[in-house]
Amino acid sequence: MTHAVIERIETLIVDLPTIRPHKLAMHTMQSQTLVIIRVRCSDGVEGIGESTTIGGLAYGYESPESIKQNIDTHLAPALIGLDAGNINAAMLKLDKIAKGNTFAKSGLETALLDAHGKRLGLPVSELLGGRVRDSLEVAWTLASGDTARDIAEAEQMLELRRHRIFKLKIGANPVDTDLAHVIAIKKALGNRASVRVDVNQYWNVSQAVRACRVLGDNGIDLIEQPISRNNRAGQVHLNQISTAPLMADESIECVEDALNLVIDGAASVFALKIAKNGGPRAVLRTAQIAEAAGIALYGGTMLEGSVGTLASAHAFITLNELTWGTELFGPLLLTEEIVTEPPVYRDFHLHVPRTPGLGLTLDEARLAHFVRR
Ligand code: MUC
Ligand code: MG
C-alpha cells in the first residue's frame, strides 16, 4: 500500500445555540462553541475531528480561539507531509513540539483516526482494538437552575426512555440551598433514577466534609469534583470519609494526573474525557491506569457536538467495564446539527455506528451557515 500523507489541515469555529441555558457553577452556557478540524490527505480521504471546551476559558486552559490559533500556527504545520496512517508517529511529533494543549491534540488525533478508518473501511473503535459493546448508557445533566423545571425535565426524559441517570450541576449557590435542591430532585425521582452531583470544584473542605455526608445519606450515588483540583490532601481526606463515591474530573488534566491520583488514593471513580487526555487513544491510557488500580470508570464529556461525542464513544465502547456509564449527551443539548446523520439515542443509550471512521458526514451547508466569520 502506498502511503498517503497529510496535505492540509483546516480549523473552523462553529457557534451553535443550546436548547436552554445550561448553568454550571462557573459559567452559564447560552450556546456552545465547537472547533471542527478537517484533515485532508493525499489519497483524497478527509478526516474530521473536534476540539471543544466549555465557557471560553472558564473551564479549562484552552479556549476555542486559542485552540484554533495553536493548531493553525504550531500543530498543523508540524503534521503536513507526515504519513497519514501512522497516528503514533504523528502524535509523538505533536507531543515533542507542544506541551499540553490536549484539547487541540484530541481533535487532531480524532481526525487522523477518522481518516484512517475511512481509508481502511473500519470504524474508529476497530482501529482502537475492537468494541466490546455497541451502545453506551447516557446520563443527562439537569442544569436549568430551577428545581421544579429540573424535575419536570427529568420526568420527561424518563418518559421518553432517553435518560435514567441525572447529574445535577451545583456549587454556585450556598451549600444548604444546593443540598435542598438535590434532595428535592432525588425525592421526586426515587429509585426510578440514579441521581449524582457535579460541584465543579466549588466547595472548600470545610463545606465538603458535611455536604458529602448529607448527599450520601440521601441516596446520591456519585459526587464529582467537590473541591479544587489543587487541594490533593483535601481530596484524599474526602475520599476516605465520604459515604458516596468521589469522582475526579478537573483533577485529571492529562494521563499523568490519573497516575498521581491513584498513588495518592484521591478518588474511586475517574471521569474519562478525550479532550483532557489528548484524544481517543490517549484517554485509553488513563483508563488502563484506572483499571490496573481498581478505579471505576465513567465516560465524560466537554459537551462536544456530534463529532467529539462519537470520537469519545468509539473509545469508550472498547473498555472492559464502564461502571458508571457515560454523559455523552452533548448533541442533545444543541438545537442545531452540522452532520448529515446525527448520532442515534434510543432506550437510554447512544448507539455507536459500525460504518468507517467515526461514522459521520459533515453537512456542508449547515457548517457554512454556523461557522464563525
Ligand atoms: C463537567 O464538569 O463534567 C459535563 C456535563 C455537563 O453538563 O457539564 C460537563 C462538564
Ligand atoms: Mg465535571
Short mmCIF file of C-alpha atoms and ligand atoms in Angstrom, two decimals:
data_model
loop_
_atom_site.label_atom_id
_atom_site.label_comp_id
_atom_site.label_asym_id
_atom_site.label_seq_id
_atom_site.Cartn_x
_atom_site.Cartn_y
_atom_site.Cartn_z
CA MET A 1 0.00 0.00 0.00
CA THR A 2 1.41 3.40 -0.92
CA HIS A 3 1.42 5.80 1.97
CA ALA A 4 -0.95 8.74 2.00
CA VAL A 5 0.46 11.90 3.54
CA ILE A 6 -1.24 14.70 5.44
CA GLU A 7 -1.72 17.55 2.96
CA ARG A 8 -3.90 20.20 4.55
CA ILE A 9 -5.48 20.97 7.92
CA GLU A 10 -8.35 23.40 8.36
CA THR A 11 -9.88 24.61 11.64
CA LEU A 12 -13.36 26.13 11.90
CA ILE A 13 -15.03 27.76 14.89
CA VAL A 14 -18.74 26.92 14.95
CA ASP A 15 -21.27 28.55 17.31
CA LEU A 16 -24.49 26.62 18.00
CA PRO A 17 -27.41 27.56 20.30
CA THR A 18 -28.37 25.38 23.29
CA ILE A 19 -31.94 24.16 23.94
CA ARG A 20 -32.00 26.14 27.24
CA PRO A 21 -29.48 27.98 29.39
CA HIS A 22 -27.10 25.39 30.90
CA LYS A 23 -25.97 26.59 34.34
CA LEU A 24 -22.67 25.34 35.66
CA ALA A 25 -21.02 26.66 38.83
CA MET A 26 -18.50 28.72 36.82
CA HIS A 27 -20.49 29.66 33.73
CA THR A 28 -23.98 29.71 32.19
CA MET A 29 -24.00 28.46 28.60
CA GLN A 30 -26.47 30.02 26.15
CA SER A 31 -24.63 28.45 23.22
CA GLN A 32 -21.76 26.07 22.60
CA THR A 33 -18.67 26.72 20.50
CA LEU A 34 -17.13 23.82 18.62
CA VAL A 35 -13.75 23.79 16.91
CA ILE A 36 -14.10 21.49 13.90
CA ILE A 37 -10.92 20.16 12.31
CA ARG A 38 -10.64 18.84 8.76
CA VAL A 39 -7.53 16.87 7.82
CA ARG A 40 -7.12 16.28 4.08
CA CYS A 41 -4.79 13.52 2.91
CA SER A 42 -3.01 12.89 -0.42
CA ASP A 43 -5.23 9.85 -1.20
CA GLY A 44 -8.31 12.10 -1.21
CA VAL A 45 -9.50 10.94 2.20
CA GLU A 46 -10.64 13.58 4.69
CA GLY A 47 -10.77 13.05 8.45
CA ILE A 48 -12.85 15.18 10.81
CA GLY A 49 -12.19 15.97 14.46
CA GLU A 50 -13.48 18.28 17.17
CA SER A 51 -11.79 20.22 19.97
CA THR A 52 -14.44 21.69 22.24
CA THR A 53 -14.41 23.22 25.70
CA ILE A 54 -17.00 24.89 27.96
CA GLY A 55 -17.36 28.63 28.59
CA GLY A 56 -14.31 30.06 26.84
CA LEU A 57 -11.56 29.86 29.48
CA ALA A 58 -13.96 29.31 32.39
CA TYR A 59 -13.42 25.54 32.48
CA GLY A 60 -10.04 24.63 31.01
CA TYR A 61 -6.76 26.18 29.95
CA GLU A 62 -7.60 26.23 26.23
CA SER A 63 -10.32 28.39 24.61
CA PRO A 64 -11.87 27.80 21.16
CA GLU A 65 -9.88 30.74 19.84
CA SER A 66 -6.56 29.55 21.33
CA ILE A 67 -7.21 26.02 20.07
CA LYS A 68 -7.70 27.31 16.52
CA GLN A 69 -4.69 29.62 16.73
CA ASN A 70 -2.38 26.98 18.18
CA ILE A 71 -3.39 24.36 15.63
CA ASP A 72 -3.08 26.78 12.69
CA THR A 73 0.27 28.22 13.83
CA HIS A 74 2.07 25.33 15.52
CA LEU A 75 0.42 21.91 15.36
CA ALA A 76 -0.87 21.71 11.78
CA PRO A 77 2.45 22.75 10.13
CA ALA A 78 4.23 20.01 12.12
CA LEU A 79 1.90 17.37 10.67
CA ILE A 80 1.99 18.36 6.98
CA GLY A 81 3.81 15.75 4.90
CA LEU A 82 3.70 13.03 7.58
CA ASP A 83 2.33 9.53 6.88
CA ALA A 84 -1.42 9.98 7.41
CA GLY A 85 -1.86 6.41 8.62
CA ASN A 86 0.89 6.47 11.26
CA ILE A 87 -1.01 8.02 14.14
CA ASN A 88 1.61 7.01 16.72
CA ALA A 89 4.30 8.96 14.85
CA ALA A 90 2.05 11.97 14.25
CA MET A 91 1.01 12.28 17.90
CA LEU A 92 4.60 11.71 19.08
CA LYS A 93 5.67 14.65 16.89
CA LEU A 94 2.93 16.83 18.38
CA ASP A 95 3.98 15.90 21.92
CA LYS A 96 7.56 16.87 21.03
CA ILE A 97 6.69 20.30 19.66
CA ALA A 98 3.87 21.28 22.03
CA LYS A 99 3.46 20.92 25.78
CA GLY A 100 -0.11 20.33 27.00
CA ASN A 101 -2.73 21.55 24.50
CA THR A 102 -4.61 18.29 24.99
CA PHE A 103 -7.88 19.70 23.60
CA ALA A 104 -6.20 20.68 20.33
CA LYS A 105 -4.33 17.37 20.16
CA SER A 106 -7.55 15.44 20.82
CA GLY A 107 -9.30 16.97 17.81
CA LEU A 108 -6.29 16.24 15.59
CA GLU A 109 -5.94 12.67 16.83
CA THR A 110 -9.66 12.18 16.19
CA ALA A 111 -9.38 13.49 12.62
CA LEU A 112 -6.41 11.20 11.89
CA LEU A 113 -8.33 8.20 13.28
CA ASP A 114 -11.43 9.12 11.25
CA ALA A 115 -9.35 9.43 8.07
CA HIS A 116 -7.52 6.16 8.64
CA GLY A 117 -10.75 4.34 9.44
CA LYS A 118 -12.29 5.61 6.20
CA ARG A 119 -9.12 4.61 4.32
CA LEU A 120 -9.23 1.05 5.67
CA GLY A 121 -13.03 0.73 5.72
CA LEU A 122 -13.06 0.28 9.53
CA PRO A 123 -14.86 2.09 12.36
CA VAL A 124 -12.59 4.01 14.75
CA SER A 125 -13.49 1.52 17.52
CA GLU A 126 -11.86 -1.24 15.45
CA LEU A 127 -8.68 0.84 14.99
CA LEU A 128 -8.63 1.10 18.78
CA GLY A 129 -8.59 -2.67 19.15
CA GLY A 130 -12.27 -3.54 18.81
CA ARG A 131 -15.51 -2.84 20.61
CA VAL A 132 -16.88 -4.95 23.43
CA ARG A 133 -20.34 -3.32 23.23
CA ASP A 134 -22.35 -1.41 20.60
CA SER A 135 -24.01 1.19 22.80
CA LEU A 136 -23.38 3.24 25.92
CA GLU A 137 -25.79 4.34 28.64
CA VAL A 138 -26.02 8.14 28.66
CA ALA A 139 -26.77 10.40 31.64
CA TRP A 140 -28.48 13.78 31.31
CA THR A 141 -27.41 16.90 33.16
CA LEU A 142 -30.14 18.85 34.93
CA ALA A 143 -28.85 22.42 34.97
CA SER A 144 -31.76 24.78 34.29
CA GLY A 145 -31.11 26.48 37.63
CA ASP A 146 -34.68 25.76 38.81
CA THR A 147 -35.68 22.75 40.93
CA ALA A 148 -39.24 22.34 39.59
CA ARG A 149 -38.08 22.72 36.00
CA ASP A 150 -35.31 20.16 36.57
CA ILE A 151 -37.81 17.65 37.99
CA ALA A 152 -40.16 18.18 35.03
CA GLU A 153 -37.22 17.74 32.63
CA ALA A 154 -36.15 14.50 34.37
CA GLU A 155 -39.72 13.14 34.23
CA GLN A 156 -39.85 13.89 30.51
CA MET A 157 -36.52 12.10 29.92
CA LEU A 158 -37.74 9.03 31.83
CA GLU A 159 -40.99 9.05 29.87
CA LEU A 160 -39.11 9.25 26.55
CA ARG A 161 -36.76 6.44 27.74
CA ARG A 162 -33.87 8.74 26.89
CA HIS A 163 -32.14 9.03 30.28
CA ARG A 164 -32.48 7.46 33.74
CA ILE A 165 -29.24 8.83 35.17
CA PHE A 166 -29.23 12.50 36.13
CA LYS A 167 -26.26 14.66 37.04
CA LEU A 168 -27.06 17.89 38.88
CA LYS A 169 -24.72 20.84 38.48
CA ILE A 170 -24.32 22.52 41.85
CA GLY A 171 -21.78 24.69 43.68
CA ALA A 172 -22.81 28.21 42.68
CA ASN A 173 -25.41 28.63 45.46
CA PRO A 174 -24.99 28.49 49.25
CA VAL A 175 -24.32 24.86 50.23
CA ASP A 176 -27.64 24.35 52.05
CA THR A 177 -29.60 25.77 49.09
CA ASP A 178 -27.84 23.33 46.77
CA LEU A 179 -28.37 20.40 49.14
CA ALA A 180 -32.10 21.16 49.39
CA HIS A 181 -32.29 21.31 45.57
CA VAL A 182 -30.57 17.94 45.17
CA ILE A 183 -32.59 16.22 47.89
CA ALA A 184 -35.88 17.51 46.41
CA ILE A 185 -34.98 16.09 42.99
CA LYS A 186 -33.88 12.74 44.44
CA LYS A 187 -37.13 12.54 46.48
CA ALA A 188 -39.23 13.24 43.37
CA LEU A 189 -37.44 10.60 41.26
CA GLY A 190 -36.90 7.97 43.97
CA ASN A 191 -35.41 4.72 42.77
CA ARG A 192 -36.59 5.34 39.19
CA ALA A 193 -33.33 7.17 38.53
CA SER A 194 -29.71 7.46 39.60
CA VAL A 195 -29.03 10.99 40.88
CA ARG A 196 -25.48 12.35 41.02
CA VAL A 197 -23.91 15.77 41.53
CA ASP A 198 -21.05 17.73 40.00
CA VAL A 199 -19.70 20.58 42.15
CA ASN A 200 -17.04 21.66 39.63
CA GLN A 201 -14.52 22.37 42.46
CA TYR A 202 -16.73 25.00 44.15
CA TRP A 203 -16.65 23.79 47.78
CA ASN A 204 -13.83 24.01 50.26
CA VAL A 205 -13.04 21.06 52.53
CA SER A 206 -14.94 22.52 55.50
CA GLN A 207 -18.10 22.65 53.36
CA ALA A 208 -17.49 19.37 51.55
CA VAL A 209 -16.98 17.24 54.68
CA ARG A 210 -20.59 17.79 55.77
CA ALA A 211 -22.15 18.12 52.31
CA CYS A 212 -20.72 14.81 51.05
CA ARG A 213 -22.16 13.05 54.11
CA VAL A 214 -25.60 14.63 53.61
CA LEU A 215 -25.57 13.67 49.91
CA GLY A 216 -24.52 10.09 50.65
CA ASP A 217 -27.17 9.76 53.37
CA ASN A 218 -29.85 10.98 50.95
CA GLY A 219 -29.22 8.41 48.26
CA ILE A 220 -26.98 10.41 45.92
CA ASP A 221 -24.92 7.85 44.01
CA LEU A 222 -21.83 9.80 43.00
CA ILE A 223 -20.11 13.10 43.86
CA GLU A 224 -17.98 14.67 41.13
CA GLN A 225 -15.07 17.00 41.89
CA PRO A 226 -16.36 18.63 45.11
CA ILE A 227 -13.19 20.65 45.78
CA SER A 228 -10.30 22.24 43.89
CA ARG A 229 -8.07 20.06 41.76
CA ASN A 230 -5.18 21.74 43.58
CA ASN A 231 -6.20 20.53 47.04
CA ARG A 232 -4.87 16.99 46.91
CA ALA A 233 -4.77 16.47 50.70
CA GLY A 234 -8.43 17.51 50.86
CA GLN A 235 -9.40 15.09 48.10
CA VAL A 236 -7.63 12.23 49.85
CA HIS A 237 -9.41 13.06 53.12
CA LEU A 238 -12.85 13.28 51.45
CA ASN A 239 -12.25 10.04 49.59
CA GLN A 240 -11.71 8.34 52.94
CA ILE A 241 -14.78 9.72 54.73
CA SER A 242 -17.46 10.29 52.05
CA THR A 243 -20.38 7.85 52.13
CA ALA A 244 -20.95 8.38 48.38
CA PRO A 245 -18.09 7.61 45.96
CA LEU A 246 -15.99 10.54 44.76
CA MET A 247 -15.22 11.03 41.09
CA ALA A 248 -12.23 13.00 39.77
CA ASP A 249 -12.94 15.26 36.78
CA GLU A 250 -10.97 18.53 36.77
CA SER A 251 -8.26 16.68 38.75
CA ILE A 252 -7.40 14.84 35.53
CA GLU A 253 -5.89 17.26 33.01
CA CYS A 254 -3.55 14.66 31.50
CA VAL A 255 -2.70 10.97 31.72
CA GLU A 256 -0.02 11.63 34.37
CA ASP A 257 -2.61 13.25 36.66
CA ALA A 258 -4.51 9.96 36.64
CA LEU A 259 -1.45 8.08 37.84
CA ASN A 260 -0.83 10.57 40.65
CA LEU A 261 -4.47 10.37 41.79
CA VAL A 262 -4.06 6.60 42.06
CA ILE A 263 -0.82 6.90 44.01
CA ASP A 264 -2.44 9.33 46.47
CA GLY A 265 -5.78 7.47 46.76
CA ALA A 266 -7.71 10.66 45.95
CA ALA A 267 -10.79 9.26 44.14
CA SER A 268 -12.55 5.95 43.50
CA VAL A 269 -14.02 6.88 40.08
CA PHE A 270 -12.40 8.67 37.11
CA ALA A 271 -14.28 10.76 34.52
CA LEU A 272 -12.65 9.98 31.18
CA LYS A 273 -12.53 12.85 28.68
CA ILE A 274 -10.75 12.62 25.35
CA ALA A 275 -10.12 16.39 25.37
CA LYS A 276 -8.23 16.32 28.65
CA ASN A 277 -6.01 13.41 27.75
CA GLY A 278 -5.14 14.31 24.17
CA GLY A 279 -7.50 12.13 22.14
CA PRO A 280 -9.38 8.83 21.89
CA ARG A 281 -6.14 6.81 22.09
CA ALA A 282 -4.72 8.91 24.90
CA VAL A 283 -7.85 8.58 27.06
CA LEU A 284 -7.48 4.80 26.95
CA ARG A 285 -4.11 5.16 28.70
CA THR A 286 -5.87 6.85 31.62
CA ALA A 287 -8.50 4.10 31.54
CA GLN A 288 -5.78 1.45 31.73
CA ILE A 289 -4.17 3.13 34.75
CA ALA A 290 -7.60 3.16 36.43
CA GLU A 291 -8.30 -0.47 35.57
CA ALA A 292 -4.97 -1.59 36.98
CA ALA A 293 -5.67 0.34 40.19
CA GLY A 294 -9.27 -0.81 40.65
CA ILE A 295 -10.66 2.68 39.98
CA ALA A 296 -14.13 2.64 38.37
CA LEU A 297 -14.77 4.46 35.07
CA TYR A 298 -17.25 6.99 33.73
CA GLY A 299 -17.35 8.33 30.16
CA GLY A 300 -17.24 12.12 30.50
CA THR A 301 -17.89 14.96 28.07
CA MET A 302 -16.84 18.53 27.42
CA LEU A 303 -20.30 18.95 25.85
CA GLU A 304 -18.92 18.32 22.40
CA GLY A 305 -21.15 18.19 19.33
CA SER A 306 -21.65 15.01 17.31
CA VAL A 307 -18.03 14.69 16.11
CA GLY A 308 -16.40 14.88 19.55
CA THR A 309 -19.20 12.83 21.09
CA LEU A 310 -18.77 9.91 18.68
CA ALA A 311 -14.97 10.17 18.96
CA SER A 312 -15.39 9.65 22.72
CA ALA A 313 -17.95 6.88 22.17
CA HIS A 314 -15.68 4.89 19.83
CA ALA A 315 -13.03 4.90 22.58
CA PHE A 316 -15.42 4.12 25.45
CA ILE A 317 -17.03 1.10 23.73
CA THR A 318 -13.64 -0.62 23.73
CA LEU A 319 -13.41 -0.56 27.54
CA ASN A 320 -13.88 -3.73 29.62
CA GLU A 321 -16.10 -2.01 32.13
CA LEU A 322 -17.78 1.38 32.38
CA THR A 323 -19.34 1.01 35.81
CA TRP A 324 -20.90 4.49 35.91
CA GLY A 325 -21.99 4.81 32.26
CA THR A 326 -21.40 7.98 30.27
CA GLU A 327 -22.68 11.52 29.84
CA LEU A 328 -22.24 11.69 26.07
CA PHE A 329 -25.36 13.82 25.53
CA GLY A 330 -23.67 16.90 24.01
CA PRO A 331 -25.55 16.84 20.66
CA LEU A 332 -28.88 16.69 22.53
CA LEU A 333 -28.13 20.00 24.29
CA LEU A 334 -27.84 21.79 20.92
CA THR A 335 -30.71 22.96 18.73
CA GLU A 336 -28.72 22.56 15.51
CA GLU A 337 -26.65 19.85 13.81
CA ILE A 338 -23.68 20.11 11.44
CA VAL A 339 -23.65 16.46 10.36
CA THR A 340 -25.98 14.78 7.88
CA GLU A 341 -26.98 11.89 10.18
CA PRO A 342 -26.92 12.76 13.88
CA PRO A 343 -25.92 10.14 16.49
CA VAL A 344 -28.74 7.80 17.49
CA TYR A 345 -30.09 7.93 21.08
CA ARG A 346 -32.59 5.24 21.99
CA ASP A 347 -33.59 3.27 25.10
CA PHE A 348 -31.29 5.24 27.42
CA HIS A 349 -28.31 4.52 25.16
CA LEU A 350 -26.16 6.11 22.47
CA HIS A 351 -25.76 3.63 19.61
CA VAL A 352 -22.32 3.77 18.01
CA PRO A 353 -22.16 3.35 14.20
CA ARG A 354 -20.23 0.49 12.58
CA THR A 355 -19.56 2.45 9.39
CA PRO A 356 -15.97 3.52 8.53
CA GLY A 357 -14.23 6.17 10.64
CA LEU A 358 -16.42 7.95 13.16
CA GLY A 359 -19.45 7.19 11.00
CA LEU A 360 -20.30 10.85 10.39
CA THR A 361 -20.51 13.17 7.38
CA LEU A 362 -20.37 16.96 7.69
CA ASP A 363 -23.38 18.81 6.31
CA GLU A 364 -21.54 21.44 4.25
CA ALA A 365 -24.45 23.88 4.01
CA ARG A 366 -25.18 23.81 7.74
CA LEU A 367 -21.48 24.06 8.57
CA ALA A 368 -21.13 27.09 6.27
CA HIS A 369 -24.16 28.66 7.93
CA PHE A 370 -22.92 28.32 11.52
CA VAL A 371 -19.18 28.86 11.04
CA ARG A 372 -17.85 31.99 12.76
CA ARG A 373 -16.54 34.55 10.29
C1 MUC B 1 -18.26 18.67 33.66
O1 MUC B 1 -17.73 19.31 34.52
O2 MUC B 1 -18.39 17.46 33.85
C2 MUC B 1 -20.38 17.65 31.59
C3 MUC B 1 -21.72 17.62 31.55
C4 MUC B 1 -22.17 18.91 31.81
O3 MUC B 1 -23.33 19.31 31.87
O4 MUC B 1 -21.11 19.72 32.06
C5 MUC B 1 -19.98 18.98 31.85
C6 MUC B 1 -18.69 19.34 32.39
MG MG B 2 -17.43 17.57 35.84
#
